[in-house]
Amino acid sequence: MKSTLKKLLPFAVVGVMSGATTVGTLQYFNHDANSTDQSYFTKSAANVNFAGMNSSAVGDDFVKAAKTTVPAVVTIKNYQSRTTSRASEQDLFDFFFGDPFGGRGQQRQRQQQQAPDNMPSGMGSGVIISPDGYIISNNHVVAGANKLEVVLSNKKSYIATLIGTDPNTDISLLKIEEKGLPYLNFANSDNIEVGQWVLAVGNPLGLNSTVTAGIISAKGRGIGILRNEGKAANPIESFIQTDAAINPGNSGGALVNTNGDLIGINSAIQSTTGYYQGYGFAVPANLARKIVEDIKKFGIVQRGFLGVTSLDLSDDQLVAAYNKQKKTNIKAGSGILVTGFGEKSGAEDAGLKTGDIITNIDNTPITDFADLSMSIGSKRPGDKVVVTYLRNGKSATTTVTLKDQKGGTSTRTKADLSVTEKIGAEFEPLNDRIKTNYGLSSGVTAKNVAEGGEIAKIGIVDDYIIMEINGKPVNSQKDVDKILDKYSGNVSVKFVDNYGQIYTRGFKMP
């Protein structure tokens, strides 16, 4: 008997020590670490850190994070009363949301008919980020809407005002008229770690206030969806990848850490079926925060550019294609190869040359285009960045002043925008063949119609013909500018689609 006790004693000691360690860990992680933030424009406390935790210590923290997050996550209902004839737009809508009406076959049929006014075309999620009713969501959640309804977790419903959107990051900002709302603080998403526990909170598949848990699977993911599907002109893709279950309807919802702080906005899933198969993607909080701050302060997003054309050396296929096209022998690897410069390029002004390989921005390693996109895309015109690059195998640095696409280094407001930028389209004169085919004496062709712009919202796509604006015939871009420059109020547009059908639609001049 004594011999048996001696053998069991070491195990008993280990058991006591393990129990003490577990209790200590739980007490440590349950310690109040609330941020002192009172506004979504104020960063979280500098001493708030992120850390992965073992499974024996996360239970209570998941409960705490869920209780903090659920009241601040809302349902967004998108109502559209116009006929959608653009299949690719509806496909993107279904990719993120799924089909709330049941089946893609029915969706094809619905494209040819008017959606009922009392039934949303799609539903997504949003996150309250201030007590006075500002809500962040995805651009694709609100795209094409003529009415946006926000439903809180307590079932209270509001009609929201769309403050602004940014297709390049898939972020939108809405506002409801209410005070004292629960909201989430933005965390510093640069501090997140692969393997860290996270929660995804949203309203997938019509199931309100759904919480799922997982880990961060990867950082800085570029999946090509914003350019290929969202039609973003200058997309910024540096997604947080997570294995927390995300399904259609989660778009625009919260990705939070175990403190309930916002580290990302859930945006997309990678799936062969359109439903959860293991990976979801979220816009990092630091980028999302910068976008909504710009929209709220300036009315538009302030975007800085290096002013280079480039090749992602980490992409073997891109490098091989470039070598074949240019008859070069560049080796794949890490970094961004400078292949050329835009007009009024800040990078060229700073001394960068074709053939240089960008390896760091402000001491942050640049291994691929997602890294570069995030490092530069989160800056504004006039900001300075320190660029480290390789030239002939030797490392060097230079300071680049970022510029906007017009070569300016100052911030702009909506009042500074051209008519084209305000309404989201350019226009070209009709040629004689088109005039003859359609029996027209005047008109312009719509070109470069921007996703989410005023022209797109009324159903006009590239190559539709604009006959009249505010009852006046138009024959050139100058005619459009003359009618709408410094104009405020409702705009009437008479246009012809590709089948010769004539419509009259309108929008309020931004």
Short mmCIF file of C-alpha atoms in Angstrom, two decimals:
data_model
loop_
_atom_site.label_atom_id
_atom_site.label_comp_id
_atom_site.label_asym_id
_atom_site.label_seq_id
_atom_site.Cartn_x
_atom_site.Cartn_y
_atom_site.Cartn_z
CA MET A 1 0.00 0.00 0.00
CA LYS A 2 2.75 2.40 0.95
CA SER A 3 4.54 1.52 -2.25
CA THR A 4 1.43 2.34 -4.29
CA LEU A 5 1.04 5.71 -2.55
CA LYS A 6 4.64 6.58 -3.28
CA LYS A 7 4.06 5.84 -6.95
CA LEU A 8 0.90 8.00 -7.08
CA LEU A 9 2.31 10.95 -5.10
CA PRO A 10 4.15 12.59 -8.03
CA PHE A 11 0.97 12.52 -10.12
CA ALA A 12 -1.00 14.11 -7.31
CA VAL A 13 1.55 16.95 -7.05
CA VAL A 14 1.39 17.54 -10.80
CA GLY A 15 -2.41 17.59 -10.61
CA VAL A 16 -2.39 20.23 -7.86
CA MET A 17 0.11 22.36 -9.75
CA SER A 18 -1.91 22.10 -12.98
CA GLY A 19 -5.08 23.09 -11.16
CA ALA A 20 -3.39 26.11 -9.60
CA THR A 21 -1.97 27.15 -12.94
CA THR A 22 -5.38 26.94 -14.59
CA VAL A 23 -7.07 29.00 -11.86
CA GLY A 24 -4.32 31.60 -12.06
CA THR A 25 -4.64 31.77 -15.82
CA LEU A 26 -8.40 32.23 -15.66
CA GLN A 27 -8.06 34.99 -13.06
CA TYR A 28 -5.44 36.70 -15.20
CA PHE A 29 -7.47 36.65 -18.38
CA ASN A 30 -10.66 37.66 -16.58
CA HIS A 31 -8.92 40.76 -15.26
CA ASP A 32 -10.67 43.88 -16.52
CA ALA A 33 -8.72 45.12 -19.54
CA ASN A 34 -11.33 47.45 -20.98
CA SER A 35 -10.07 50.15 -23.29
CA THR A 36 -10.40 53.76 -22.26
CA ASP A 37 -11.66 54.70 -25.73
CA GLN A 38 -14.81 56.77 -25.86
CA SER A 39 -14.82 57.35 -29.63
CA TYR A 40 -14.02 55.41 -32.76
CA PHE A 41 -11.59 58.17 -33.69
CA THR A 42 -9.48 57.41 -30.59
CA LYS A 43 -7.12 54.47 -30.65
CA SER A 44 -7.35 51.72 -28.06
CA ALA A 45 -5.04 51.92 -25.06
CA ALA A 46 -1.44 51.30 -25.99
CA ASN A 47 -1.06 48.56 -23.37
CA VAL A 48 -3.78 46.36 -24.91
CA ASN A 49 -2.06 43.38 -26.52
CA PHE A 50 -3.25 40.35 -28.39
CA ALA A 51 -2.27 36.82 -27.47
CA GLY A 52 -3.31 33.31 -28.42
CA MET A 53 -4.66 31.27 -25.49
CA ASN A 54 -4.90 27.55 -24.89
CA SER A 55 -8.32 25.94 -24.93
CA SER A 56 -8.52 25.56 -21.15
CA ALA A 57 -8.58 29.35 -20.71
CA VAL A 58 -10.82 30.71 -23.45
CA GLY A 59 -14.35 29.75 -22.37
CA ASP A 60 -15.17 32.73 -20.16
CA ASP A 61 -13.40 35.10 -22.55
CA PHE A 62 -15.57 33.95 -25.44
CA VAL A 63 -18.66 34.67 -23.35
CA LYS A 64 -17.37 38.12 -22.42
CA ALA A 65 -16.46 38.96 -26.01
CA ALA A 66 -19.82 37.72 -27.30
CA LYS A 67 -21.75 39.78 -24.73
CA THR A 68 -19.75 42.86 -25.74
CA THR A 69 -20.06 42.34 -29.48
CA VAL A 70 -23.58 41.06 -30.18
CA PRO A 71 -25.44 44.29 -29.18
CA ALA A 72 -23.19 46.33 -31.48
CA VAL A 73 -23.69 44.18 -34.60
CA VAL A 74 -26.71 44.99 -36.78
CA THR A 75 -28.60 43.60 -39.76
CA ILE A 76 -28.58 45.74 -42.90
CA LYS A 77 -31.36 45.26 -45.44
CA ASN A 78 -30.72 46.51 -48.97
CA TYR A 79 -33.81 47.56 -50.94
CA GLN A 80 -33.60 48.09 -54.70
CA SER A 81 -36.61 48.99 -56.81
CA ARG A 82 -34.93 49.03 -60.20
CA THR A 83 -34.56 46.15 -62.61
CA THR A 84 -31.07 44.71 -62.62
CA SER A 85 -29.92 43.70 -66.07
CA ARG A 86 -26.30 43.36 -65.17
CA ALA A 87 -25.71 39.70 -64.38
CA SER A 88 -22.19 40.17 -63.04
CA GLU A 89 -23.40 42.65 -60.44
CA GLN A 90 -26.05 40.23 -59.21
CA ASP A 91 -23.54 37.39 -59.21
CA LEU A 92 -21.27 39.40 -56.91
CA PHE A 93 -24.24 40.20 -54.71
CA ASP A 94 -25.07 36.50 -54.42
CA PHE A 95 -21.42 35.57 -53.86
CA PHE A 96 -21.29 37.58 -50.67
CA PHE A 97 -24.89 37.32 -49.50
CA GLY A 98 -26.18 34.10 -51.00
CA ASP A 99 -29.63 34.21 -52.56
CA PRO A 100 -32.19 35.24 -49.93
CA PHE A 101 -35.02 34.27 -52.28
CA GLY A 102 -33.80 30.74 -53.02
CA GLY A 103 -31.77 29.48 -55.94
CA ARG A 104 -29.78 30.92 -58.81
CA GLY A 105 -32.33 29.81 -61.38
CA GLN A 106 -34.92 32.02 -59.74
CA GLN A 107 -32.32 34.79 -59.52
CA ARG A 108 -31.91 34.82 -63.31
CA GLN A 109 -35.63 35.22 -63.68
CA ARG A 110 -35.79 37.98 -61.09
CA GLN A 111 -33.23 40.03 -63.00
CA GLN A 112 -35.93 40.77 -65.56
CA GLN A 113 -38.57 41.95 -63.10
CA GLN A 114 -39.05 44.59 -60.44
CA ALA A 115 -38.28 43.52 -56.86
CA PRO A 116 -41.19 44.13 -54.45
CA ASP A 117 -40.74 47.38 -52.54
CA ASN A 118 -41.30 45.66 -49.17
CA MET A 119 -38.74 42.90 -49.76
CA PRO A 120 -34.98 43.49 -49.55
CA SER A 121 -32.80 42.50 -52.47
CA GLY A 122 -30.18 41.29 -50.03
CA MET A 123 -29.11 41.37 -46.40
CA GLY A 124 -25.79 41.77 -44.67
CA SER A 125 -24.34 42.92 -41.37
CA GLY A 126 -22.82 46.08 -39.93
CA VAL A 127 -21.01 47.22 -36.78
CA ILE A 128 -21.92 50.24 -34.65
CA ILE A 129 -18.72 52.21 -34.08
CA SER A 130 -19.98 55.22 -32.15
CA PRO A 131 -22.79 55.83 -29.65
CA ASP A 132 -24.42 58.39 -31.98
CA GLY A 133 -25.21 55.86 -34.68
CA TYR A 134 -22.30 55.55 -37.13
CA ILE A 135 -22.16 52.06 -38.62
CA ILE A 136 -19.41 50.45 -40.67
CA SER A 137 -20.17 47.75 -43.21
CA ASN A 138 -19.05 46.52 -46.64
CA ASN A 139 -19.52 48.45 -49.87
CA HIS A 140 -21.11 45.40 -51.49
CA VAL A 141 -23.69 45.21 -48.68
CA VAL A 142 -25.09 48.64 -49.60
CA ALA A 143 -24.34 48.70 -53.35
CA GLY A 144 -27.26 49.75 -55.55
CA ALA A 145 -29.63 50.46 -52.66
CA ASN A 146 -32.30 53.13 -52.78
CA LYS A 147 -33.22 52.36 -49.17
CA LEU A 148 -31.16 50.88 -46.34
CA GLU A 149 -32.84 49.51 -43.23
CA VAL A 150 -30.82 48.81 -40.09
CA VAL A 151 -32.17 46.38 -37.49
CA LEU A 152 -30.50 46.27 -34.07
CA SER A 153 -30.04 43.09 -32.05
CA ASN A 154 -33.02 44.22 -29.93
CA LYS A 155 -35.17 44.27 -33.13
CA LYS A 156 -35.48 48.07 -33.27
CA SER A 157 -35.46 49.24 -36.88
CA TYR A 158 -34.14 52.44 -38.51
CA ILE A 159 -33.79 53.84 -42.01
CA ALA A 160 -30.09 54.61 -42.47
CA THR A 161 -28.34 57.37 -44.37
CA LEU A 162 -25.42 56.24 -46.52
CA ILE A 163 -22.56 58.60 -45.67
CA GLY A 164 -20.06 57.18 -48.16
CA THR A 165 -18.49 54.09 -49.70
CA ASP A 166 -15.12 52.89 -50.97
CA PRO A 167 -15.16 50.03 -53.51
CA ASN A 168 -11.36 49.83 -53.35
CA THR A 169 -11.49 48.49 -49.79
CA ASP A 170 -15.12 47.26 -49.80
CA ILE A 171 -15.96 49.56 -46.87
CA SER A 172 -19.07 51.72 -46.35
CA LEU A 173 -20.20 54.12 -43.63
CA LEU A 174 -23.85 54.55 -42.61
CA LYS A 175 -25.64 56.63 -39.99
CA ILE A 176 -28.84 56.15 -38.03
CA GLU A 177 -30.41 58.82 -35.85
CA GLU A 178 -30.09 57.48 -32.31
CA LYS A 179 -28.01 58.13 -29.20
CA GLY A 180 -26.51 56.00 -26.46
CA LEU A 181 -25.99 52.98 -28.68
CA PRO A 182 -23.64 50.11 -27.82
CA TYR A 183 -20.54 50.20 -30.01
CA LEU A 184 -17.19 48.54 -30.56
CA ASN A 185 -13.72 50.03 -30.28
CA PHE A 186 -11.25 49.63 -33.11
CA ALA A 187 -8.19 47.64 -32.04
CA ASN A 188 -4.74 47.94 -33.61
CA SER A 189 -4.91 45.20 -36.21
CA ASP A 190 -1.15 45.41 -36.78
CA ASN A 191 -0.77 43.59 -33.46
CA ILE A 192 -2.74 40.49 -34.36
CA GLU A 193 -0.95 37.14 -34.57
CA VAL A 194 -1.53 34.00 -36.57
CA GLY A 195 -3.05 31.43 -34.22
CA GLN A 196 -4.83 34.04 -32.10
CA TRP A 197 -8.40 33.26 -31.06
CA VAL A 198 -11.09 35.39 -32.74
CA LEU A 199 -14.88 35.56 -32.93
CA ALA A 200 -16.96 36.36 -36.03
CA VAL A 201 -20.30 38.00 -35.23
CA GLY A 202 -22.98 38.69 -37.80
CA ASN A 203 -26.30 37.61 -39.27
CA PRO A 204 -25.61 34.73 -41.68
CA LEU A 205 -28.36 32.97 -43.63
CA GLY A 206 -31.03 35.05 -41.89
CA LEU A 207 -29.93 33.88 -38.43
CA ASN A 208 -29.61 36.99 -36.25
CA SER A 209 -26.76 37.55 -33.78
CA THR A 210 -24.68 34.51 -34.63
CA VAL A 211 -21.29 34.06 -32.96
CA THR A 212 -18.63 31.68 -34.28
CA ALA A 213 -15.10 31.13 -33.00
CA GLY A 214 -11.81 30.25 -34.66
CA ILE A 215 -8.28 31.45 -35.07
CA ILE A 216 -6.45 33.82 -37.38
CA SER A 217 -5.20 31.53 -40.14
CA ALA A 218 -3.09 34.09 -42.01
CA LYS A 219 -2.51 37.81 -42.46
CA GLY A 220 -2.02 39.99 -45.52
CA ARG A 221 -4.04 37.83 -47.91
CA GLY A 222 -4.72 39.13 -51.41
CA ILE A 223 -7.41 37.05 -53.14
CA GLY A 224 -8.17 39.25 -56.16
CA ILE A 225 -11.87 39.54 -55.45
CA LEU A 226 -12.14 43.34 -55.33
CA ARG A 227 -10.61 43.83 -58.77
CA ASN A 228 -12.08 40.76 -60.44
CA GLU A 229 -15.56 40.78 -58.91
CA GLY A 230 -15.98 44.14 -57.22
CA LYS A 231 -14.58 46.15 -60.13
CA ALA A 232 -12.39 48.27 -57.87
CA ALA A 233 -10.03 50.50 -59.85
CA ASN A 234 -7.25 50.48 -57.24
CA PRO A 235 -8.08 47.72 -54.78
CA ILE A 236 -6.40 47.34 -51.40
CA GLU A 237 -6.40 43.68 -50.44
CA SER A 238 -4.57 42.64 -47.31
CA PHE A 239 -7.24 40.51 -45.67
CA ILE A 240 -7.16 38.80 -42.31
CA GLN A 241 -7.88 35.13 -42.96
CA THR A 242 -9.81 33.20 -40.32
CA ASP A 243 -11.33 29.76 -39.91
CA ALA A 244 -14.21 31.09 -37.80
CA ALA A 245 -17.33 30.05 -39.72
CA ILE A 246 -18.52 32.85 -42.01
CA ASN A 247 -21.49 32.44 -44.34
CA PRO A 248 -23.56 34.65 -46.67
CA GLY A 249 -25.01 37.43 -44.52
CA ASN A 250 -21.89 37.76 -42.35
CA SER A 251 -20.57 40.42 -44.74
CA GLY A 252 -20.01 43.68 -42.89
CA GLY A 253 -20.05 41.97 -39.49
CA ALA A 254 -17.43 42.05 -36.77
CA LEU A 255 -14.26 40.05 -36.34
CA VAL A 256 -13.20 40.62 -32.73
CA ASN A 257 -10.52 39.48 -30.31
CA THR A 258 -11.32 37.90 -26.96
CA ASN A 259 -11.66 41.35 -25.38
CA GLY A 260 -14.47 42.18 -27.81
CA ASP A 261 -12.35 44.76 -29.68
CA LEU A 262 -12.88 45.13 -33.42
CA ILE A 263 -9.93 43.76 -35.41
CA GLY A 264 -11.65 43.35 -38.79
CA ILE A 265 -14.78 43.67 -40.93
CA ASN A 266 -15.85 40.31 -42.37
CA SER A 267 -16.08 40.60 -46.14
CA ALA A 268 -15.74 37.38 -48.13
CA ILE A 269 -15.55 33.62 -48.08
CA GLN A 270 -13.48 31.32 -50.22
CA SER A 271 -15.77 28.52 -51.27
CA THR A 272 -16.76 26.33 -54.20
CA THR A 273 -20.39 26.32 -53.06
CA GLY A 274 -20.89 29.88 -51.78
CA TYR A 275 -21.10 28.60 -48.21
CA TYR A 276 -18.55 28.03 -45.46
CA GLN A 277 -15.79 25.60 -46.36
CA GLY A 278 -13.05 26.68 -44.01
CA TYR A 279 -11.83 30.21 -44.75
CA GLY A 280 -13.22 33.69 -44.34
CA PHE A 281 -11.59 37.06 -45.02
CA ALA A 282 -11.88 40.35 -43.15
CA VAL A 283 -10.70 43.90 -43.87
CA PRO A 284 -8.15 44.81 -41.15
CA ALA A 285 -9.44 47.29 -38.57
CA ASN A 286 -6.64 49.79 -39.18
CA LEU A 287 -7.53 50.09 -42.86
CA ALA A 288 -11.29 50.13 -42.23
CA ARG A 289 -10.86 52.82 -39.61
CA LYS A 290 -8.83 55.04 -41.92
CA ILE A 291 -11.50 54.77 -44.62
CA VAL A 292 -14.41 55.75 -42.35
CA GLU A 293 -12.42 58.60 -40.85
CA ASP A 294 -11.79 59.95 -44.36
CA ILE A 295 -15.43 59.59 -45.36
CA LYS A 296 -16.67 61.30 -42.23
CA LYS A 297 -14.15 64.15 -42.30
CA PHE A 298 -13.73 64.81 -46.02
CA GLY A 299 -16.71 63.12 -47.65
CA ILE A 300 -14.35 61.07 -49.83
CA VAL A 301 -11.43 58.70 -49.29
CA GLN A 302 -7.99 60.28 -49.29
CA ARG A 303 -5.66 57.88 -51.11
CA GLY A 304 -1.92 58.24 -51.49
CA PHE A 305 0.03 56.57 -54.31
CA LEU A 306 3.69 55.74 -54.84
CA GLY A 307 3.24 56.30 -58.55
CA VAL A 308 4.84 53.08 -59.81
CA THR A 309 3.86 50.18 -62.02
CA SER A 310 5.14 46.99 -60.50
CA LEU A 311 5.58 43.23 -60.58
CA ASP A 312 4.92 41.03 -57.55
CA LEU A 313 8.03 38.85 -57.39
CA SER A 314 6.35 36.43 -54.96
CA ASP A 315 3.91 35.33 -57.67
CA ASP A 316 5.65 32.68 -59.80
CA GLN A 317 3.00 32.77 -62.52
CA LEU A 318 3.08 36.55 -62.86
CA VAL A 319 6.86 36.52 -63.05
CA ALA A 320 6.83 33.76 -65.69
CA ALA A 321 4.24 35.65 -67.75
CA TYR A 322 6.25 38.87 -67.47
CA ASN A 323 9.44 37.11 -68.55
CA LYS A 324 7.67 35.63 -71.56
CA GLN A 325 6.13 38.94 -72.59
CA LYS A 326 9.19 41.11 -72.02
CA LYS A 327 11.75 38.44 -72.95
CA THR A 328 13.52 38.87 -69.60
CA ASN A 329 14.91 36.39 -67.09
CA ILE A 330 13.72 37.80 -63.75
CA LYS A 331 13.75 35.36 -60.86
CA ALA A 332 10.75 34.96 -58.56
CA GLY A 333 11.34 35.79 -54.92
CA SER A 334 10.31 38.38 -52.38
CA GLY A 335 9.53 42.06 -52.93
CA ILE A 336 8.07 44.35 -55.58
CA LEU A 337 9.92 45.04 -58.83
CA VAL A 338 9.47 48.58 -60.17
CA THR A 339 8.61 48.25 -63.87
CA GLY A 340 7.66 51.87 -64.61
CA PHE A 341 6.26 55.13 -63.31
CA GLY A 342 3.02 57.03 -63.57
CA GLU A 343 2.72 60.68 -64.47
CA LYS A 344 3.93 63.03 -61.71
CA SER A 345 5.24 60.06 -59.73
CA GLY A 346 6.38 60.69 -56.18
CA ALA A 347 8.60 57.59 -56.32
CA GLU A 348 10.38 58.79 -59.45
CA ASP A 349 10.83 62.24 -57.88
CA ALA A 350 12.49 60.51 -54.90
CA GLY A 351 15.04 58.75 -57.11
CA LEU A 352 13.61 55.27 -57.60
CA LYS A 353 14.38 53.70 -60.98
CA THR A 354 12.98 50.93 -63.15
CA GLY A 355 14.47 47.64 -61.98
CA ASP A 356 14.61 48.57 -58.30
CA ILE A 357 13.09 46.02 -55.91
CA ILE A 358 11.06 47.48 -53.02
CA THR A 359 11.71 45.46 -49.85
CA ASN A 360 10.46 47.68 -46.99
CA ILE A 361 8.09 50.58 -46.38
CA ASP A 362 8.72 52.42 -43.11
CA ASN A 363 10.73 49.41 -41.89
CA THR A 364 7.82 47.04 -42.57
CA PRO A 365 8.86 44.13 -44.82
CA ILE A 366 7.22 44.10 -48.25
CA THR A 367 7.14 40.52 -49.48
CA ASP A 368 4.23 40.74 -51.92
CA PHE A 369 1.69 43.11 -53.43
CA ALA A 370 -0.73 42.71 -50.49
CA ASP A 371 1.97 44.11 -48.17
CA LEU A 372 2.63 47.05 -50.49
CA SER A 373 -1.08 47.67 -50.99
CA MET A 374 -1.72 47.85 -47.25
CA SER A 375 1.35 49.95 -46.42
CA ILE A 376 0.62 52.61 -49.04
CA GLY A 377 -3.16 52.34 -49.24
CA SER A 378 -3.56 53.32 -45.60
CA LYS A 379 -1.75 56.64 -46.25
CA ARG A 380 -3.01 59.98 -47.53
CA PRO A 381 -1.65 62.36 -50.18
CA GLY A 382 1.21 64.39 -48.72
CA ASP A 383 2.27 61.62 -46.32
CA LYS A 384 5.94 60.65 -46.47
CA VAL A 385 7.15 57.06 -46.41
CA VAL A 386 10.65 55.64 -46.17
CA VAL A 387 11.19 53.16 -48.99
CA THR A 388 13.96 50.57 -48.77
CA TYR A 389 14.94 49.02 -52.10
CA LEU A 390 17.55 46.88 -53.80
CA ARG A 391 19.46 48.22 -56.80
CA ASN A 392 22.05 45.97 -58.39
CA GLY A 393 22.03 43.84 -55.26
CA LYS A 394 22.74 46.75 -52.90
CA SER A 395 20.22 48.09 -50.37
CA ALA A 396 19.33 51.78 -50.25
CA THR A 397 16.58 53.99 -48.82
CA THR A 398 14.74 57.09 -49.94
CA THR A 399 11.82 59.16 -48.67
CA VAL A 400 8.81 59.36 -51.00
CA THR A 401 6.06 61.95 -50.74
CA LEU A 402 2.81 60.25 -51.73
CA LYS A 403 0.51 61.92 -54.24
CA ASP A 404 -3.08 61.48 -55.37
CA GLN A 405 -3.87 60.23 -58.87
CA LYS A 406 -3.77 63.77 -60.23
CA GLY A 407 -0.32 64.40 -58.77
CA GLY A 408 -1.51 66.50 -55.84
CA THR A 409 -0.23 66.28 -52.29
CA SER A 410 -3.18 67.94 -50.51
CA THR A 411 -6.38 66.43 -49.17
CA ARG A 412 -9.57 67.09 -51.14
CA THR A 413 -13.26 67.35 -50.29
CA LYS A 414 -16.35 66.62 -52.38
CA ALA A 415 -16.40 70.26 -53.48
CA ASP A 416 -13.01 69.73 -55.16
CA LEU A 417 -14.20 66.80 -57.27
CA SER A 418 -14.91 67.01 -60.99
CA VAL A 419 -18.35 66.15 -62.35
CA THR A 420 -16.98 62.82 -63.56
CA GLU A 421 -15.72 61.97 -60.08
CA LYS A 422 -18.97 63.04 -58.43
CA ILE A 423 -21.31 60.99 -60.60
CA GLY A 424 -18.92 58.11 -61.36
CA ALA A 425 -18.69 58.00 -65.16
CA GLU A 426 -16.99 59.45 -68.20
CA PHE A 427 -18.66 60.19 -71.53
CA GLU A 428 -17.63 59.96 -75.19
CA PRO A 429 -19.38 61.43 -78.26
CA LEU A 430 -21.47 59.06 -80.38
CA ASN A 431 -20.08 58.07 -83.75
CA ASP A 432 -22.23 58.29 -86.89
CA ARG A 433 -22.80 54.51 -87.03
CA ILE A 434 -24.32 54.40 -83.54
CA LYS A 435 -26.46 57.45 -84.27
CA THR A 436 -27.80 55.74 -87.39
CA ASN A 437 -28.39 52.39 -85.66
CA TYR A 438 -30.36 53.96 -82.84
CA GLY A 439 -31.96 56.76 -84.84
CA LEU A 440 -30.44 59.44 -82.66
CA SER A 441 -29.32 62.97 -83.40
CA SER A 442 -27.50 63.47 -80.11
CA GLY A 443 -26.07 61.55 -77.20
CA VAL A 444 -22.92 60.37 -75.44
CA THR A 445 -21.68 56.89 -74.56
CA ALA A 446 -21.06 56.08 -70.89
CA LYS A 447 -17.53 54.85 -70.17
CA ASN A 448 -15.67 53.76 -67.02
CA VAL A 449 -18.86 53.64 -64.98
CA ALA A 450 -17.76 53.37 -61.35
CA GLU A 451 -19.19 50.67 -59.13
CA GLY A 452 -21.51 52.32 -56.60
CA GLY A 453 -21.49 55.70 -58.39
CA GLU A 454 -24.61 57.75 -59.07
CA ILE A 455 -24.70 56.73 -62.73
CA ALA A 456 -24.40 53.04 -61.82
CA LYS A 457 -27.14 53.31 -59.22
CA ILE A 458 -29.74 54.28 -61.82
CA GLY A 459 -28.91 51.25 -63.97
CA ILE A 460 -26.44 52.68 -66.48
CA VAL A 461 -23.44 50.55 -67.41
CA ASP A 462 -20.59 50.99 -69.88
CA ASP A 463 -21.73 51.65 -73.49
CA TYR A 464 -25.26 52.77 -72.60
CA ILE A 465 -26.18 55.98 -74.39
CA ILE A 466 -27.09 59.15 -72.47
CA MET A 467 -29.47 61.24 -74.59
CA GLU A 468 -30.40 64.07 -72.23
CA ILE A 469 -29.51 65.38 -68.78
CA ASN A 470 -32.05 67.62 -67.06
CA GLY A 471 -33.97 67.79 -70.35
CA LYS A 472 -30.98 69.11 -72.31
CA PRO A 473 -29.33 67.14 -75.17
CA VAL A 474 -25.68 66.18 -74.57
CA ASN A 475 -23.04 65.47 -77.21
CA SER A 476 -19.76 65.55 -75.26
CA GLN A 477 -18.15 65.39 -71.84
CA LYS A 478 -18.08 69.20 -71.89
CA ASP A 479 -21.87 69.30 -72.29
CA VAL A 480 -22.30 67.06 -69.23
CA ASP A 481 -19.83 69.15 -67.21
CA LYS A 482 -21.56 72.39 -68.19
CA ILE A 483 -24.97 71.13 -67.05
CA LEU A 484 -23.85 69.57 -63.76
CA ASP A 485 -20.87 71.67 -62.64
CA LYS A 486 -21.81 73.43 -59.39
CA TYR A 487 -25.32 72.05 -59.78
CA SER A 488 -27.24 70.84 -56.72
CA GLY A 489 -30.54 69.08 -56.53
CA ASN A 490 -32.20 66.28 -58.47
CA VAL A 491 -30.73 65.18 -61.80
CA SER A 492 -32.87 63.63 -64.56
CA VAL A 493 -31.12 61.32 -67.04
CA LYS A 494 -32.66 59.96 -70.23
CA PHE A 495 -30.73 56.99 -71.59
CA VAL A 496 -30.84 54.03 -73.97
CA ASP A 497 -29.73 50.50 -73.13
CA ASN A 498 -28.06 48.02 -75.49
CA TYR A 499 -31.45 46.80 -76.72
CA GLY A 500 -32.70 50.26 -77.70
CA GLN A 501 -35.08 50.64 -74.75
CA ILE A 502 -35.35 54.18 -73.43
CA TYR A 503 -35.48 54.97 -69.71
CA THR A 504 -35.63 58.10 -67.59
CA ARG A 505 -34.09 57.84 -64.14
CA GLY A 506 -32.79 60.30 -61.59
CA PHE A 507 -30.47 60.88 -58.68
CA LYS A 508 -29.56 63.66 -56.27
CA MET A 509 -26.36 65.42 -57.20
CA PRO A 510 -23.69 64.62 -54.57
#
